[in-house]
Amino acid sequence: MSTNPTSYRVRPATTRDIPGIMSLMQPFVERRILLGKERVVFYEAVQEFVVAENAAGHLVGAGALHVMWEDLGEIRTLAVDETLRGAGVGHLIMSALEERALALGLSRLFCLTFETAFFSRHGYSAIEESIVDADVYAELVRSPDEGVAEFLDLARVKPNTLGNTRMLKRLA
């Protein structure tokens, strides 16, 4: 696609963005690429999100960074308007989220995705093994967050993760 990625701006999400973020996610939820979430969950996590907008100020993409542990975060709920696939919007969102991760002191980022080619291009590799030690696992298993349960590969979330690939990136 010939669209110039510099014609998009990435910024922190606000509560006014939640309906637009949900609209961006809906086609992916319907195809079971992303998990559906209740509106309240988006509002509770608004500070985790960045959004991309075009020159006219319309939302064209969004993604979130969820801190899981002292050095570990998860890239989650990343979606771009399907008409802009390949335009660089996803790359801009990923870059913004990775900058946030570094600023927070994170050194590893996890994702659970069907979009393995996209994440591979951004330095992620598929993982099979647990990437936290037993003490951290024991702490994380107490989290009520479904994404943490998916990261830990707990049996109760298996139906949500079927077909997804667990991937990890070590930040520089």
CSV table of C-alpha atoms in Angstrom, one decimal:
chain,number,residue,atom,x,y,z
A,1,MET,CA,0.0,0.0,0.0
A,2,SER,CA,1.3,3.4,-0.9
A,3,THR,CA,-0.1,5.3,2.1
A,4,ASN,CA,2.6,7.2,4.0
A,5,PRO,CA,2.9,6.2,7.6
A,6,THR,CA,3.8,9.7,8.6
A,7,SER,CA,0.3,10.8,7.7
A,8,TYR,CA,-0.9,9.0,10.9
A,9,ARG,CA,-0.4,10.1,14.5
A,10,VAL,CA,-0.2,7.9,17.5
A,11,ARG,CA,-1.2,9.3,20.9
A,12,PRO,CA,-2.4,8.0,24.3
A,13,ALA,CA,-6.1,7.0,24.3
A,14,THR,CA,-8.7,9.0,26.1
A,15,THR,CA,-12.1,7.9,27.4
A,16,ARG,CA,-13.7,9.5,24.3
A,17,ASP,CA,-11.8,7.0,22.1
A,18,ILE,CA,-13.4,3.9,23.7
A,19,PRO,CA,-16.3,3.6,21.3
A,20,GLY,CA,-14.0,4.0,18.3
A,21,ILE,CA,-11.6,1.4,19.8
A,22,MET,CA,-14.5,-1.0,20.2
A,23,SER,CA,-15.6,-0.4,16.6
A,24,LEU,CA,-12.1,-1.1,15.3
A,25,MET,CA,-12.0,-4.4,17.3
A,26,GLN,CA,-15.5,-5.6,16.3
A,27,PRO,CA,-14.6,-7.2,12.9
A,28,PHE,CA,-11.7,-9.1,14.6
A,29,VAL,CA,-13.9,-10.2,17.5
A,30,GLU,CA,-16.5,-11.5,15.0
A,31,ARG,CA,-13.9,-13.6,13.3
A,32,ARG,CA,-12.5,-14.8,16.6
A,33,ILE,CA,-9.1,-13.2,16.1
A,34,LEU,CA,-9.5,-11.0,19.1
A,35,LEU,CA,-11.5,-11.7,22.3
A,36,GLY,CA,-14.5,-9.6,22.9
A,37,LYS,CA,-14.5,-7.4,26.0
A,38,GLU,CA,-17.2,-5.5,27.8
A,39,ARG,CA,-17.2,-1.8,27.5
A,40,VAL,CA,-16.3,-1.4,31.1
A,41,VAL,CA,-13.1,-3.3,30.6
A,42,PHE,CA,-12.0,-0.8,27.9
A,43,TYR,CA,-12.7,2.1,30.2
A,44,GLU,CA,-10.8,0.4,33.1
A,45,ALA,CA,-7.8,-0.1,30.8
A,46,VAL,CA,-7.9,3.2,28.8
A,47,GLN,CA,-4.5,4.3,30.2
A,48,GLU,CA,-2.9,1.1,28.6
A,49,PHE,CA,-4.0,2.1,25.1
A,50,VAL,CA,-2.6,4.2,22.4
A,51,VAL,CA,-4.6,5.1,19.3
A,52,ALA,CA,-3.6,6.0,15.7
A,53,GLU,CA,-5.5,8.6,13.9
A,54,ASN,CA,-5.4,9.8,10.3
A,55,ALA,CA,-4.9,13.4,9.2
A,56,ALA,CA,-8.6,14.0,9.6
A,57,GLY,CA,-8.5,12.8,13.2
A,58,HIS,CA,-10.4,9.5,12.6
A,59,LEU,CA,-9.3,6.5,14.6
A,60,VAL,CA,-7.5,4.0,12.4
A,61,GLY,CA,-5.8,1.7,14.9
A,62,ALA,CA,-5.3,1.0,18.6
A,63,GLY,CA,-3.2,-1.2,20.8
A,64,ALA,CA,-2.5,-1.7,24.5
A,65,LEU,CA,0.4,-2.4,26.8
A,66,HIS,CA,-0.4,-4.3,29.9
A,67,VAL,CA,2.2,-4.6,32.6
A,68,MET,CA,2.4,-8.2,34.0
A,69,TRP,CA,5.5,-8.1,36.2
A,70,GLU,CA,8.5,-6.0,37.0
A,71,ASP,CA,10.2,-6.7,33.6
A,72,LEU,CA,7.3,-8.2,31.6
A,73,GLY,CA,4.5,-6.7,29.7
A,74,GLU,CA,1.9,-7.9,27.1
A,75,ILE,CA,1.0,-6.2,23.9
A,76,ARG,CA,-2.7,-6.8,23.6
A,77,THR,CA,-5.8,-5.7,21.7
A,78,LEU,CA,-3.8,-4.5,18.7
A,79,ALA,CA,-6.0,-3.8,15.7
A,80,VAL,CA,-5.8,-1.6,12.6
A,81,ASP,CA,-8.6,-0.6,10.2
A,82,GLU,CA,-8.6,-3.5,7.7
A,83,THR,CA,-8.5,-1.1,4.7
A,84,LEU,CA,-5.1,0.1,6.0
A,85,ARG,CA,-3.3,-3.2,6.3
A,86,GLY,CA,0.2,-2.7,5.1
A,87,ALA,CA,0.1,1.1,5.5
A,88,GLY,CA,2.5,1.1,8.5
A,89,VAL,CA,-0.2,2.0,11.1
A,90,GLY,CA,0.4,-1.3,13.1
A,91,HIS,CA,4.2,-0.5,13.0
A,92,LEU,CA,3.6,3.0,14.5
A,93,ILE,CA,1.4,1.6,17.2
A,94,MET,CA,3.9,-1.2,18.0
A,95,SER,CA,6.7,1.4,18.2
A,96,ALA,CA,4.7,3.6,20.6
A,97,LEU,CA,3.9,0.6,22.8
A,98,GLU,CA,7.5,-0.5,22.9
A,99,GLU,CA,8.7,3.0,23.8
A,100,ARG,CA,6.2,3.0,26.7
A,101,ALA,CA,7.4,-0.4,27.8
A,102,LEU,CA,11.0,0.8,27.9
A,103,ALA,CA,10.0,3.9,29.8
A,104,LEU,CA,8.3,1.7,32.4
A,105,GLY,CA,11.4,-0.4,32.8
A,106,LEU,CA,10.1,-3.5,31.0
A,107,SER,CA,12.7,-5.7,29.2
A,108,ARG,CA,10.4,-8.4,27.7
A,109,LEU,CA,7.1,-8.2,25.8
A,110,PHE,CA,4.7,-11.1,25.4
A,111,CYS,CA,1.8,-11.5,22.9
A,112,LEU,CA,-0.7,-14.2,22.1
A,113,THR,CA,-1.6,-13.8,18.5
A,114,PHE,CA,-2.8,-15.3,15.2
A,115,GLU,CA,-0.7,-12.5,13.4
A,116,THR,CA,2.6,-14.3,13.8
A,117,ALA,CA,4.1,-12.7,10.6
A,118,PHE,CA,3.5,-9.2,11.8
A,119,PHE,CA,4.9,-9.9,15.3
A,120,SER,CA,7.9,-11.8,13.8
A,121,ARG,CA,8.7,-8.7,11.7
A,122,HIS,CA,8.9,-6.8,14.9
A,123,GLY,CA,11.3,-9.1,16.6
A,124,TYR,CA,9.0,-11.5,18.4
A,125,SER,CA,9.7,-15.3,18.5
A,126,ALA,CA,7.3,-18.1,19.2
A,127,ILE,CA,7.7,-19.6,22.7
A,128,GLU,CA,6.5,-22.9,24.2
A,129,GLU,CA,8.1,-22.9,27.6
A,130,SER,CA,7.3,-20.9,30.7
A,131,ILE,CA,9.3,-17.7,30.7
A,132,VAL,CA,8.9,-16.9,34.4
A,133,ASP,CA,10.4,-18.7,37.4
A,134,ALA,CA,8.2,-20.6,39.8
A,135,ASP,CA,8.0,-17.8,42.4
A,136,VAL,CA,6.8,-15.3,39.8
A,137,TYR,CA,4.4,-17.9,38.4
A,138,ALA,CA,2.9,-18.3,41.9
A,139,GLU,CA,2.3,-14.5,42.1
A,140,LEU,CA,0.9,-14.2,38.6
A,141,VAL,CA,-1.5,-17.0,39.0
A,142,ARG,CA,-3.3,-14.9,41.6
A,143,SER,CA,-4.1,-12.2,39.0
A,144,PRO,CA,-7.8,-12.0,38.0
A,145,ASP,CA,-6.8,-10.7,34.6
A,146,GLU,CA,-7.7,-13.1,31.7
A,147,GLY,CA,-4.6,-12.0,29.7
A,148,VAL,CA,-2.3,-13.1,32.5
A,149,ALA,CA,-4.2,-16.4,32.7
A,150,GLU,CA,-3.6,-16.8,28.9
A,151,PHE,CA,0.1,-15.9,29.4
A,152,LEU,CA,0.4,-18.6,32.0
A,153,ASP,CA,-1.5,-21.1,29.7
A,154,LEU,CA,-4.0,-22.0,32.4
A,155,ALA,CA,-6.5,-24.7,31.5
A,156,ARG,CA,-9.5,-22.5,32.1
A,157,VAL,CA,-8.6,-20.2,29.2
A,158,LYS,CA,-7.6,-22.9,26.7
A,159,PRO,CA,-10.8,-22.3,24.6
A,160,ASN,CA,-9.8,-18.6,24.2
A,161,THR,CA,-6.2,-19.5,23.1
A,162,LEU,CA,-6.8,-22.2,20.6
A,163,GLY,CA,-4.8,-21.5,17.4
A,164,ASN,CA,-3.0,-18.6,18.9
A,165,THR,CA,0.8,-18.5,19.1
A,166,ARG,CA,2.6,-17.4,22.3
A,167,MET,CA,5.4,-15.0,21.3
A,168,LEU,CA,8.1,-13.0,23.2
A,169,LYS,CA,10.4,-10.2,22.4
A,170,ARG,CA,13.4,-9.0,24.5
A,171,LEU,CA,13.7,-5.3,24.3
A,172,ALA,CA,17.1,-3.6,23.8
